[in-house]
mmCIF file of C-alpha atoms and ligand atoms in Angstrom:
data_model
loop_
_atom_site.group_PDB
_atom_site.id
_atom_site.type_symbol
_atom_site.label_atom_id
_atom_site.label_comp_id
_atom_site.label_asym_id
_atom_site.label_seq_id
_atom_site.Cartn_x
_atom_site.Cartn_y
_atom_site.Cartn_z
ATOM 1 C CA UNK A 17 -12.520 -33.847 -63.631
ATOM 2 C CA UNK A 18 -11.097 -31.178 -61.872
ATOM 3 C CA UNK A 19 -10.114 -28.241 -64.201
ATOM 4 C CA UNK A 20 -7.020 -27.421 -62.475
ATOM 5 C CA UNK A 21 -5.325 -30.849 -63.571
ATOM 6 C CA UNK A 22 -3.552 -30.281 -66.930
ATOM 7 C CA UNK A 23 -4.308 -32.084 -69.914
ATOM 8 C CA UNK A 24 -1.760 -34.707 -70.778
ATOM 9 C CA UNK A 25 -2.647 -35.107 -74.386
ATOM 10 C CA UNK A 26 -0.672 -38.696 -75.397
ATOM 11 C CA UNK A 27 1.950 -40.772 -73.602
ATOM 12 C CA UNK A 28 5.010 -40.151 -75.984
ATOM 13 C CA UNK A 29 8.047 -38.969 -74.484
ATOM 14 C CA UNK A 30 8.278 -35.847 -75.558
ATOM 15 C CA UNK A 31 4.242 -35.205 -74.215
ATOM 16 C CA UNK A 32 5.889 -36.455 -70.981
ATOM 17 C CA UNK A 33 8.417 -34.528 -71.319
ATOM 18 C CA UNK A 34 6.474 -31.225 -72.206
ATOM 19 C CA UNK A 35 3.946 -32.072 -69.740
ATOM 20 C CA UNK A 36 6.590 -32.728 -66.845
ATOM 21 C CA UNK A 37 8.294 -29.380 -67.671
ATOM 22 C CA UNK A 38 5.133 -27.122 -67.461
ATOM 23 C CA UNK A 39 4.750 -28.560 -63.950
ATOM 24 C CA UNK A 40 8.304 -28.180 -63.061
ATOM 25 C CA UNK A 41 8.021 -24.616 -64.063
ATOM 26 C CA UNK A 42 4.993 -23.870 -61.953
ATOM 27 C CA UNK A 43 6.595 -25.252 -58.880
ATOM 28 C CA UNK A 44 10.017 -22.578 -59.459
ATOM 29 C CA UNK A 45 7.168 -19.731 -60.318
ATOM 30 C CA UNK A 46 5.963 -20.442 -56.337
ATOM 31 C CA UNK A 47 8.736 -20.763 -54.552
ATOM 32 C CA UNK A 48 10.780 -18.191 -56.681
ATOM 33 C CA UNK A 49 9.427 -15.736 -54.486
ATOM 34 C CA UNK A 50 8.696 -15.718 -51.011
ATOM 35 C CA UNK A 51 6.631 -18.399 -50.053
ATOM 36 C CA UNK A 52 4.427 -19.377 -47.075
ATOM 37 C CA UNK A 53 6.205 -23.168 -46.590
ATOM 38 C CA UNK A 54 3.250 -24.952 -44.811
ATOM 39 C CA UNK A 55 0.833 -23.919 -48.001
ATOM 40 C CA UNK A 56 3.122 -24.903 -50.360
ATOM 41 C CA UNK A 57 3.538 -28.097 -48.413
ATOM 42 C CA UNK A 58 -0.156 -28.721 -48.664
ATOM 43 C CA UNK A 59 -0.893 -27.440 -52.039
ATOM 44 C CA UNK A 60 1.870 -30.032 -53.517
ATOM 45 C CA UNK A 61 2.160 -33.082 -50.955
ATOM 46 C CA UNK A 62 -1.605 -33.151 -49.183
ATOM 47 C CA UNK A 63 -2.032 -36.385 -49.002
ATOM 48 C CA UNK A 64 -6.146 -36.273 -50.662
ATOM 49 C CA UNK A 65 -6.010 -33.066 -52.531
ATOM 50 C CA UNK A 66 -2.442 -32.321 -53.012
ATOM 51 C CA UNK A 67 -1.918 -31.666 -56.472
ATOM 52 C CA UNK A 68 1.050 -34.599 -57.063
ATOM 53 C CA UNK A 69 -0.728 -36.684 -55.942
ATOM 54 C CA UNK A 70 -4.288 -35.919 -58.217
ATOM 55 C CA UNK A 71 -2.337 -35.211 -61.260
ATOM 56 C CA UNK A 72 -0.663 -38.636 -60.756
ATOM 57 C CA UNK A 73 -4.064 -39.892 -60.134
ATOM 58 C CA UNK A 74 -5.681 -38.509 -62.695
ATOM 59 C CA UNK A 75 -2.544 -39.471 -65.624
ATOM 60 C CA UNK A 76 -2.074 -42.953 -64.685
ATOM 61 C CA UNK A 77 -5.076 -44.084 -64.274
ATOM 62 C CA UNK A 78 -5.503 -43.911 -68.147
ATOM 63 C CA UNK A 79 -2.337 -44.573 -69.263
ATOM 64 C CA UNK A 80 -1.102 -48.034 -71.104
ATOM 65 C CA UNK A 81 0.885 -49.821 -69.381
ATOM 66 C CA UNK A 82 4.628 -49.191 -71.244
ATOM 67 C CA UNK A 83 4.035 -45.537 -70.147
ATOM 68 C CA UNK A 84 4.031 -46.430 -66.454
ATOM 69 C CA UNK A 85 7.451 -46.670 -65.988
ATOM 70 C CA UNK A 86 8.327 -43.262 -67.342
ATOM 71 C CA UNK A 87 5.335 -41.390 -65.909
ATOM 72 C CA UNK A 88 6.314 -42.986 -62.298
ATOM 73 C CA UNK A 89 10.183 -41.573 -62.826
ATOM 74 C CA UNK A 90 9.380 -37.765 -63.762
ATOM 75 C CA UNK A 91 6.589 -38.273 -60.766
ATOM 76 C CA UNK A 92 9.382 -39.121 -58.451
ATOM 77 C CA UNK A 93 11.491 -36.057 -60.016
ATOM 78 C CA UNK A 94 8.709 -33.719 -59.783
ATOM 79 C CA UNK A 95 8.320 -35.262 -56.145
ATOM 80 C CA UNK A 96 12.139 -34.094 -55.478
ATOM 81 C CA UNK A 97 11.917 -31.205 -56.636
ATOM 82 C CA UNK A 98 9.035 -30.124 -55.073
ATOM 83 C CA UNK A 99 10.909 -31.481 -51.602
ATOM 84 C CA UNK A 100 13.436 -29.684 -52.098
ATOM 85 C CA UNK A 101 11.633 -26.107 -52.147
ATOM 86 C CA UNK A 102 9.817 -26.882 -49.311
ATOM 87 C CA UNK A 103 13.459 -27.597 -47.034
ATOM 88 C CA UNK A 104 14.339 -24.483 -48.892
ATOM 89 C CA UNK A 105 11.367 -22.318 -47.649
ATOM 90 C CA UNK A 106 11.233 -24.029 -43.922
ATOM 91 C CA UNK A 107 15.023 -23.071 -43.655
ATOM 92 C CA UNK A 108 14.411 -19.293 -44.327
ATOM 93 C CA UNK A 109 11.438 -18.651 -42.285
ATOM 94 C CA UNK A 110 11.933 -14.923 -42.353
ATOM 95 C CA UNK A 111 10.394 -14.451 -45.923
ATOM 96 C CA UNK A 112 7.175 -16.185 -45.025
ATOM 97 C CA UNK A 113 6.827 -13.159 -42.711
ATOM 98 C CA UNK A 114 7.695 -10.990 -45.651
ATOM 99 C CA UNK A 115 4.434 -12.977 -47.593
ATOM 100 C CA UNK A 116 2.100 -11.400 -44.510
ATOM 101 C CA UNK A 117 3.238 -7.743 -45.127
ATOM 102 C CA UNK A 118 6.400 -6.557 -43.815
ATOM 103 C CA UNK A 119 8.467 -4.894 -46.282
ATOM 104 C CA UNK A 120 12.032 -4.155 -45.182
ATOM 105 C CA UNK A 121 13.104 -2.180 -48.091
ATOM 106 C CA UNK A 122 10.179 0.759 -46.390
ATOM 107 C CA UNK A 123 12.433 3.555 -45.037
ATOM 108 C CA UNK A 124 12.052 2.794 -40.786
ATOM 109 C CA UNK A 125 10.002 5.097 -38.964
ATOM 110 C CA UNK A 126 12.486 7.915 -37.563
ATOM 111 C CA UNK A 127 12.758 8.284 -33.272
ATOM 112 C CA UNK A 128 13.816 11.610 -32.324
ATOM 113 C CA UNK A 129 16.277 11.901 -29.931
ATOM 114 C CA UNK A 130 14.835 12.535 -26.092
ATOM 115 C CA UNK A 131 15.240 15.455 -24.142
ATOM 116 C CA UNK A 132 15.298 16.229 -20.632
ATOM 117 C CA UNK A 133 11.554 17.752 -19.491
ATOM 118 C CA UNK A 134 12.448 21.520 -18.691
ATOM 119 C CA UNK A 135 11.541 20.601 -15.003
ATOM 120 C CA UNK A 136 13.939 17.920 -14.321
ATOM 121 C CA UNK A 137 16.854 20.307 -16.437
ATOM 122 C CA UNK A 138 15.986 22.973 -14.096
ATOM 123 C CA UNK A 139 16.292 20.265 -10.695
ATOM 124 C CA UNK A 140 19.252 18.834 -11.942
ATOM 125 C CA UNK A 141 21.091 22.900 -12.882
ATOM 126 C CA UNK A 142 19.842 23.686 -9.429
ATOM 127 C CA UNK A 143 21.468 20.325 -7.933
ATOM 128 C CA UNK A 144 25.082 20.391 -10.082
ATOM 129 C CA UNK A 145 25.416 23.819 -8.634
ATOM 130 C CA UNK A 146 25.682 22.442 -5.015
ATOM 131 C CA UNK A 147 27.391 19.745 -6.032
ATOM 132 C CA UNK A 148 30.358 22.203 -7.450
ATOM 133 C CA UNK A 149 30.449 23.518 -3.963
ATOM 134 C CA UNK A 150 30.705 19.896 -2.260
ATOM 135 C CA UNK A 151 27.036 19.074 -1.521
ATOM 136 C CA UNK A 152 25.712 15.694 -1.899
ATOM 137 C CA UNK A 153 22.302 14.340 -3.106
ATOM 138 C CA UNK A 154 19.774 13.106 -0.446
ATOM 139 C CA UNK A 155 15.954 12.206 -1.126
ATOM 140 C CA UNK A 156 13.152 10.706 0.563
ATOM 141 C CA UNK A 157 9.759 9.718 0.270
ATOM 142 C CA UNK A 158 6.374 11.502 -0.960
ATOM 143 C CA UNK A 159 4.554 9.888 1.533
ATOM 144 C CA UNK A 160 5.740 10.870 4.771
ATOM 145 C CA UNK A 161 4.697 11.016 8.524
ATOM 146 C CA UNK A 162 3.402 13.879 10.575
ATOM 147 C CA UNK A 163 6.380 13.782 12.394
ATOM 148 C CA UNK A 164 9.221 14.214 9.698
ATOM 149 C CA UNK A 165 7.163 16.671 8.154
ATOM 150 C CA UNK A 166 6.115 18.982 10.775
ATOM 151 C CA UNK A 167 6.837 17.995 14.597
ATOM 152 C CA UNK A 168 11.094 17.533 14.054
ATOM 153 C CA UNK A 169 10.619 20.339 12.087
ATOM 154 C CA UNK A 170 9.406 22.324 15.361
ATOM 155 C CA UNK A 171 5.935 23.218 13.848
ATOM 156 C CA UNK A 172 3.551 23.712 16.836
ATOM 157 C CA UNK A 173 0.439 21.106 17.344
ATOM 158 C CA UNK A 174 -2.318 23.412 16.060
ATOM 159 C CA UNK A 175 -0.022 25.364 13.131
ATOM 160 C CA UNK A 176 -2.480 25.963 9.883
ATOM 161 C CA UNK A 177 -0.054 23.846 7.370
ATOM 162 C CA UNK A 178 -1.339 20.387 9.342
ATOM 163 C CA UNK A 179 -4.948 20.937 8.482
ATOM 164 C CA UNK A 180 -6.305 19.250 5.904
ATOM 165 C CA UNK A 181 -6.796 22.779 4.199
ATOM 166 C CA UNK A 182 -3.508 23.001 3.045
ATOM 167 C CA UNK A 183 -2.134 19.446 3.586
ATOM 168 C CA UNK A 184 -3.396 16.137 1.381
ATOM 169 C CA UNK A 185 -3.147 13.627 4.299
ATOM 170 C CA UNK A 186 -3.447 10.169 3.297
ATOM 171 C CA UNK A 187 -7.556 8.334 5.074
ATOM 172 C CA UNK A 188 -7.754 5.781 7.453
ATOM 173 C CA UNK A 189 -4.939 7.168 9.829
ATOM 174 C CA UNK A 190 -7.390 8.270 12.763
ATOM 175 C CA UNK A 191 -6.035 5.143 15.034
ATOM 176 C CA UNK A 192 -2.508 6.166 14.690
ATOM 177 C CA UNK A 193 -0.780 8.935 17.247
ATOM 178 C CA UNK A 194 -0.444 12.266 15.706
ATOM 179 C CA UNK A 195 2.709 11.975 15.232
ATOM 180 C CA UNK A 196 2.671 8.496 12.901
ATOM 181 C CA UNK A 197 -0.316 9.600 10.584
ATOM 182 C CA UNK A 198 0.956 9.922 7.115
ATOM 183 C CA UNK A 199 0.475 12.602 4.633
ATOM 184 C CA UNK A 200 1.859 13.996 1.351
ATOM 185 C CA UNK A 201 5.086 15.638 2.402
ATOM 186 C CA UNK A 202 4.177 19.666 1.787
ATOM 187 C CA UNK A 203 7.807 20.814 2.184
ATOM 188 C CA UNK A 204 11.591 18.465 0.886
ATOM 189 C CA UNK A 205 12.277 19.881 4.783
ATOM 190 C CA UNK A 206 11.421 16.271 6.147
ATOM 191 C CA UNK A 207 14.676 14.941 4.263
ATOM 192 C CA UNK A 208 16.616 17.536 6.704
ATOM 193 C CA UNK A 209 15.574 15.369 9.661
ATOM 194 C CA UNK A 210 15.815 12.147 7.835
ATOM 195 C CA UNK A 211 19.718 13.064 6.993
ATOM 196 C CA UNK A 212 20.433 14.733 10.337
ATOM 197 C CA UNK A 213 19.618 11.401 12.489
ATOM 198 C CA UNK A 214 21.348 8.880 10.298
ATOM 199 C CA UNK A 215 24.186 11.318 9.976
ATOM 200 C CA UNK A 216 26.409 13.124 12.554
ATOM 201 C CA UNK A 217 27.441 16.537 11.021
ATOM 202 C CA UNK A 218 29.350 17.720 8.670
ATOM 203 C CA UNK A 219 26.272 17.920 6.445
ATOM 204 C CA UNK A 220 26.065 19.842 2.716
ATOM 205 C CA UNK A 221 23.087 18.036 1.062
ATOM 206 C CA UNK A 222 20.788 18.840 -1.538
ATOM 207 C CA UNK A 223 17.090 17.404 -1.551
ATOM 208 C CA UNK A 224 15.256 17.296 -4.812
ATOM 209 C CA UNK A 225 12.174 16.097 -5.103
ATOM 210 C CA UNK A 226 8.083 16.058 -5.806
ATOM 211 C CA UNK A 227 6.233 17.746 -3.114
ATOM 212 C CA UNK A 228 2.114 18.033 -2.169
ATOM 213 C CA UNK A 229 -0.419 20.631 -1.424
ATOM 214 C CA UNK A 230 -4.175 21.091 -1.280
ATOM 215 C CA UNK A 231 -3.684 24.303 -3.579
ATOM 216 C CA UNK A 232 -5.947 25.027 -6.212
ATOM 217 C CA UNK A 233 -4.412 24.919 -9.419
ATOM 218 C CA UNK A 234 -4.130 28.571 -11.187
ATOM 219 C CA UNK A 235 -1.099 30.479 -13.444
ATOM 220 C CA UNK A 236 1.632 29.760 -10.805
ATOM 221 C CA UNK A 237 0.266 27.064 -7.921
ATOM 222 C CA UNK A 238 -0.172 23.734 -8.901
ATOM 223 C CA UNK A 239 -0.744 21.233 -6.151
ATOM 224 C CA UNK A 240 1.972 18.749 -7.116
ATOM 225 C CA UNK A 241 5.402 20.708 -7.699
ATOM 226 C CA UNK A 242 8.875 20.368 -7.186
ATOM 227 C CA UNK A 243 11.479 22.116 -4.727
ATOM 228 C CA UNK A 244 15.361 21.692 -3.842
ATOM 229 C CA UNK A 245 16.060 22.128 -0.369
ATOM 230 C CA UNK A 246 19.587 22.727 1.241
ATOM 231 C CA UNK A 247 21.925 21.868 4.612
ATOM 232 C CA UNK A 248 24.887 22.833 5.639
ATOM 233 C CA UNK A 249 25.625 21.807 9.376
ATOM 234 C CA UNK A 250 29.009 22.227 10.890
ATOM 235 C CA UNK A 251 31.176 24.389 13.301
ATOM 236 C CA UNK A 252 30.631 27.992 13.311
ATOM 237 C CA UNK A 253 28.404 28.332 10.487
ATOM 238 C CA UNK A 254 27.196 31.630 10.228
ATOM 239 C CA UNK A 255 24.637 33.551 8.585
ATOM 240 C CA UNK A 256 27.125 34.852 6.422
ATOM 241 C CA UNK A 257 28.151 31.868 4.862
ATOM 242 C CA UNK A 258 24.161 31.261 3.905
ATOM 243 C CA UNK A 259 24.234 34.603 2.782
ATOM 244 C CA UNK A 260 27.330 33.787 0.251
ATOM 245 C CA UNK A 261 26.516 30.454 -0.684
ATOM 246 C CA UNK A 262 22.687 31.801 -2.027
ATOM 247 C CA UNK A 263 24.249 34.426 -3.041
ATOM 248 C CA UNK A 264 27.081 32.831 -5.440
ATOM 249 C CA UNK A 265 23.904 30.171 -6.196
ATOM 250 C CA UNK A 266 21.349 32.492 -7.611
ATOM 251 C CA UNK A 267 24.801 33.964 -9.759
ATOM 252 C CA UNK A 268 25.697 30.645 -10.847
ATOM 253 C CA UNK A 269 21.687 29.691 -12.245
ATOM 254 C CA UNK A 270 20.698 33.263 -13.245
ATOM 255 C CA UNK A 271 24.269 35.186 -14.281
ATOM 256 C CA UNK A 272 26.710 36.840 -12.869
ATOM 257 C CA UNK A 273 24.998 40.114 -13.004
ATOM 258 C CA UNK A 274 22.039 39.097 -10.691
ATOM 259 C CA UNK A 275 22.117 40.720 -7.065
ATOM 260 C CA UNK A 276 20.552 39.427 -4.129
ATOM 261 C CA UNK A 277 18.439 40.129 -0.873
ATOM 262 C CA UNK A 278 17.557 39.165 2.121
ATOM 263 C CA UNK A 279 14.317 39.721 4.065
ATOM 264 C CA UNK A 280 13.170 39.012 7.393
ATOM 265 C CA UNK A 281 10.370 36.322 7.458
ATOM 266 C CA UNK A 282 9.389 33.395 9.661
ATOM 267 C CA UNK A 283 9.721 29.467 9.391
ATOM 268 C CA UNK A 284 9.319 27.165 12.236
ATOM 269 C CA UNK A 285 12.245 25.276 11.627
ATOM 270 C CA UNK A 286 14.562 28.406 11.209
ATOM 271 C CA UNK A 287 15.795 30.944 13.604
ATOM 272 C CA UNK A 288 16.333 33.665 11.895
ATOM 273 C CA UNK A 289 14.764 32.763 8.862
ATOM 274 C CA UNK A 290 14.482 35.252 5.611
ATOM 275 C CA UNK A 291 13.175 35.318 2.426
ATOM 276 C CA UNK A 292 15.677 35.867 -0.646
ATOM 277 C CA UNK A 293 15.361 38.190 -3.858
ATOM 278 C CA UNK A 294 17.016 38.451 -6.839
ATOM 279 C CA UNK A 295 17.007 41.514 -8.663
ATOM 280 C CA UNK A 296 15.221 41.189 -11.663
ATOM 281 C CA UNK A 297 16.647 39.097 -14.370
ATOM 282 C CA UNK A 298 14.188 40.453 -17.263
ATOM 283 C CA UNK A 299 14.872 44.621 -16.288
ATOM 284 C CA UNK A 300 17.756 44.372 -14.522
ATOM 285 C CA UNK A 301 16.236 45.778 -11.311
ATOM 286 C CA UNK A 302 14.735 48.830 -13.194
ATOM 287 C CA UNK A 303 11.177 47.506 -12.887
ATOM 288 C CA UNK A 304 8.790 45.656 -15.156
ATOM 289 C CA UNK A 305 5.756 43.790 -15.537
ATOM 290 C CA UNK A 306 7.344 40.507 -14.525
ATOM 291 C CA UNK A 307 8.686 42.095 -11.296
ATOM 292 C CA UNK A 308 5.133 43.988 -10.809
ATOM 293 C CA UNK A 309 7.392 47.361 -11.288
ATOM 294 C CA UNK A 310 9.672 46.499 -8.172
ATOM 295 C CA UNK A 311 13.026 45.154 -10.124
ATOM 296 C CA UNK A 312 13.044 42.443 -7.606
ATOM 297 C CA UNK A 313 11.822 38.753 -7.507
ATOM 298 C CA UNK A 314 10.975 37.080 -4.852
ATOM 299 C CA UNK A 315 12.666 33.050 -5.345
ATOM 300 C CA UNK A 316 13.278 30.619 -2.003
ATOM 301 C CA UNK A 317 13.001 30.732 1.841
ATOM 302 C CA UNK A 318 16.050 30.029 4.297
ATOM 303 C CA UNK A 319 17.604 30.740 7.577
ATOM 304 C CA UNK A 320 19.460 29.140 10.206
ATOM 305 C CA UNK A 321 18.677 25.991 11.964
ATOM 306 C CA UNK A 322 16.600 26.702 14.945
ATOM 307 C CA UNK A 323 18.048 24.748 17.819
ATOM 308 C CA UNK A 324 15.165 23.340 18.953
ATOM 309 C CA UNK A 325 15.010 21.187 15.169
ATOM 310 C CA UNK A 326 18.937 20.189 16.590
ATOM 311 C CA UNK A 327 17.159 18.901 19.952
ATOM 312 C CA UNK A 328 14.426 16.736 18.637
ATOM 313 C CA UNK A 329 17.208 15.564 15.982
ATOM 314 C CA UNK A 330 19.147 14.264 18.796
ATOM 315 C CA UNK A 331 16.383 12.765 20.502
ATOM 316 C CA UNK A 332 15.597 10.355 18.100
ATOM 317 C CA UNK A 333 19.341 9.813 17.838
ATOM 318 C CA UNK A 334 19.802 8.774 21.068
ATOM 319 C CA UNK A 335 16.815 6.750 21.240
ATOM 320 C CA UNK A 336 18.153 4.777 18.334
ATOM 321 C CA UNK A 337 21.139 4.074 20.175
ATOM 322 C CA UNK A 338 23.081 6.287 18.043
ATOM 323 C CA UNK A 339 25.301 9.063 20.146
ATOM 324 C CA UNK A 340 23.781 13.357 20.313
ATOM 325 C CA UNK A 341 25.686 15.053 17.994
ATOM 326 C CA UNK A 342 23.828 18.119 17.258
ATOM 327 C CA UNK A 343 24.533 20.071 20.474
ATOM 328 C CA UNK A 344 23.181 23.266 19.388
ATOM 329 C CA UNK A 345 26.742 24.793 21.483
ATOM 330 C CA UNK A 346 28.928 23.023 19.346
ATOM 331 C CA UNK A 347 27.302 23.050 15.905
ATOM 332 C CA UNK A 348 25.544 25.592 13.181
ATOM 333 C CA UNK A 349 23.905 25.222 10.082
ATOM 334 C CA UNK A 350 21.618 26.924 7.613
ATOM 335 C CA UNK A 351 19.046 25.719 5.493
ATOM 336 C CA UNK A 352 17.423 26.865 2.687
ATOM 337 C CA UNK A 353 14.238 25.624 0.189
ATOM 338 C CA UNK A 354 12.994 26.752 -3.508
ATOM 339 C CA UNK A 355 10.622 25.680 -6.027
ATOM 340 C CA UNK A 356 11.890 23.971 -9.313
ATOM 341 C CA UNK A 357 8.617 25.232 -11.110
ATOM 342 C CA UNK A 358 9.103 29.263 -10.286
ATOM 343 C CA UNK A 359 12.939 28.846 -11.212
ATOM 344 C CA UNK A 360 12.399 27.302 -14.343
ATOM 345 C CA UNK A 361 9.648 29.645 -14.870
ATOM 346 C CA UNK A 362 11.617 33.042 -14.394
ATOM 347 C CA UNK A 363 14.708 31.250 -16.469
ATOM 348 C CA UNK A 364 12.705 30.430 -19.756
ATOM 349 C CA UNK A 365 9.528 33.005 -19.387
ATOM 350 C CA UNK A 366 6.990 30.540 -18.927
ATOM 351 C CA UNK A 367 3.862 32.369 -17.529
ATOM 352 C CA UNK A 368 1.804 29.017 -17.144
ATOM 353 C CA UNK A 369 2.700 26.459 -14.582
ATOM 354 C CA UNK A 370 0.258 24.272 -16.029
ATOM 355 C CA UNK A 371 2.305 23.946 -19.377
ATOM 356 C CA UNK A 372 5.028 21.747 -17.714
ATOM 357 C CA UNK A 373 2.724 19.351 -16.905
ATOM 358 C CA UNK A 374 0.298 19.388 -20.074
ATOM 359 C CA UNK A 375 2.771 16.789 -22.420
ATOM 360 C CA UNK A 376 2.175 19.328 -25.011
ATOM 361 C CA UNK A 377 4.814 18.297 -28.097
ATOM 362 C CA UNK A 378 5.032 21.849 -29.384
ATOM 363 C CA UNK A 379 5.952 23.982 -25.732
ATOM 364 C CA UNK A 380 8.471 20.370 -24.497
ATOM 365 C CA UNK A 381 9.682 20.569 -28.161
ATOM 366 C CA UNK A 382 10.970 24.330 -27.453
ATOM 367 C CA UNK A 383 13.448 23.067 -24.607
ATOM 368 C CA UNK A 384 15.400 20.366 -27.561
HETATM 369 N N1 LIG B 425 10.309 24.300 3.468
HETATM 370 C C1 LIG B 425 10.065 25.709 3.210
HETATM 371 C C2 LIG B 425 8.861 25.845 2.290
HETATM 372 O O1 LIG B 425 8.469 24.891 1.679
HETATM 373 C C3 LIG B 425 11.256 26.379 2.565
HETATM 374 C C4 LIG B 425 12.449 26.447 3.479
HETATM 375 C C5 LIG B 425 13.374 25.440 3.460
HETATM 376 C C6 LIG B 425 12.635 27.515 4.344
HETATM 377 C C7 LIG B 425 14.493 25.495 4.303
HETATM 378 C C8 LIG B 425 13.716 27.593 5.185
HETATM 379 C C9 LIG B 425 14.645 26.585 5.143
HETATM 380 O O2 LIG B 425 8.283 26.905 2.174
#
């Protein structure tokens, strides 16, 4: 006999009655707690082995026949009140999952806040600075062709920035004109273009965005970085007003104290072009290590828009059907470029470009 039927040791009431009780208890002692339902349900009701229905086995089959009647009624209570628990435990399914280990009285794990990465704060400071002055947001894509990113732009056929040297270009473009190959856009100067022939002037954007070159990575290059660029085209824009607008820029991101400078250089797509100091932020233009003893810093390229960018501009304008509205007689502008990663650099005195990129909890953490 199995030895997990109980005893029922004579058929007197109050043996029933003691008997009947026991089992009554066990069944509270199981579902008192939290209880898996579909167990229970087996454990209690299975049809062959559930234990109702071998106790009842087991108690009638020796019992005299005036203690039928009373064994068959507390089976039928029993029976009810086993029924019962089980509607109880099916209707609160939560606590079975409580049974396979979750325990909601634990203290929840804690989420820290998020924080902007110190590269996109520094694109967005850059950006809400030319937004103050009326300058709108344009982007574009990574992936661009050769001509957004270099012929509009003026740069000639055989110029060192479209070899593959310095330019990732994307395979299997050898079948396309020069002009339609794509490539990793090296420069946010393609969005200049982009804006220009969708848009007759006035134009104040700002581009942010990733750019691409075949740099080797080292302290300060990295060959995936970011850069802002600017336009302003309108009537009579002058140097001057590039020269105020960078200048009340790098005042605005660095503090009022900064001066700035302009040097001659050379772009393609800027006539005259110049590359702009600040004096620097760390010795105040006395001379340091940072500024390699010269109290300036070197920080973004710019000049005006050369007229021949204007021209191919309203080339593909008018060959879109749209009317020329760049005539370089009629309308100025100025454009300037800088990189996100050198600002953001000089601003918090990181001396690793790599450490933007590494996901490293305890340099992000510094920026919360
Ligand atoms: N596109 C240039 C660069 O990446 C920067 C620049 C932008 C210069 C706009 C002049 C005007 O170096």
């Amino acid at each position: 006999m199995n030895e997990d039927i109980p005893q029922l040791p004579s058929y007197d009431e109050s043996s029933l009655d003691a008997a009947f009780a026991t089992l009554a208890e066990e069944v509270r002692g199981e579902t008192s707690s939290h209880v898996d339902a579909e167990a229970f349900r087996l454990r209690w009701l299975g049809r062959k082995q559930g234990r109702l229905k071998l106790i009842s086995d087991a108690w009638l089959k020796s019992s005299p026949a005036e203690a039928r009647k009373p064994l068959g009624m507390r089976f039928n209570q029993l029976k009810q009140q086993i029924e019962v628990a089980l509607a109880d435990a099916i209707a609160a399914p939560a606590t079975s999952a409580l049974k396979a280990g979750i325990d909601i009285t634990l203290p929840g794990s804690v989420r820290a806040p998020g924080i902007e990465h110190p590269l996109l704060k520094t694109m967005h400071e850059v950006v809400a600075v030319f937004h103050h002055l009326g300058y709108s947001t344009a982007l574009g894509p990574q992936v661009e062709s050769d001509f957004y990113n270099f012929e509009a732009l003026n740069f000639p056929p055989n110029h060192p920035a479209r070899d593959t040297q310095d330019t990732l270009v994307l395979a299997g473009q050898q079948a396309k004109a020069s002009r339609d190959r794509l490539l990793m856009r090296t420069h946010t100067s393609p969005v200049q273009i982009r804006t220009m022939i969708a848009e007759a002037p006035p134009i104040r954007i700002v581009v942010p965005g990733k750019v691409h070159r075949n740099d080797a990575a080292d302290a300060t290059h990295s060959p995936v970085f970011h850069q802002v660029e600017g336009l302003c085209v309108d009537t009579n824009i002058t140097f001057s007003d590039l020269k105020g607008t960078l200048d009340h820029a790098m005042k605005a991101l660095f503090g009022s104290g900064v001066k700035t400078r302009f040097f001659p250089s050379f772009f393609p797509f800027t006539e005259p072009s110049a590359d702009v100091q600040i004096s620097c932020i760390f010795c105040a233009g006395k001379g340091c290590r940072k500024c390699k003893h010269s109290g300036w810093i070197e920080l973004l390229g710019c000049g005006m828009v050369d007229p021949a960018v204007f021209a191919s501009v309203d080339e593909q304008r008018v060959a879109q059907g749209k009317e020329a509205a760049y005539d370089p007689a009629k309308v100025t502008g100025f454009a300037f470029g800088m990189g996100v990663e050198r600002i953001a650099m000089i601003l918090h005195g990181v001396s690793e470009i790599g450490q933007f990129y590494s996901g490293d909890m305890r340099f992000l953490e510094q920026f919360a």
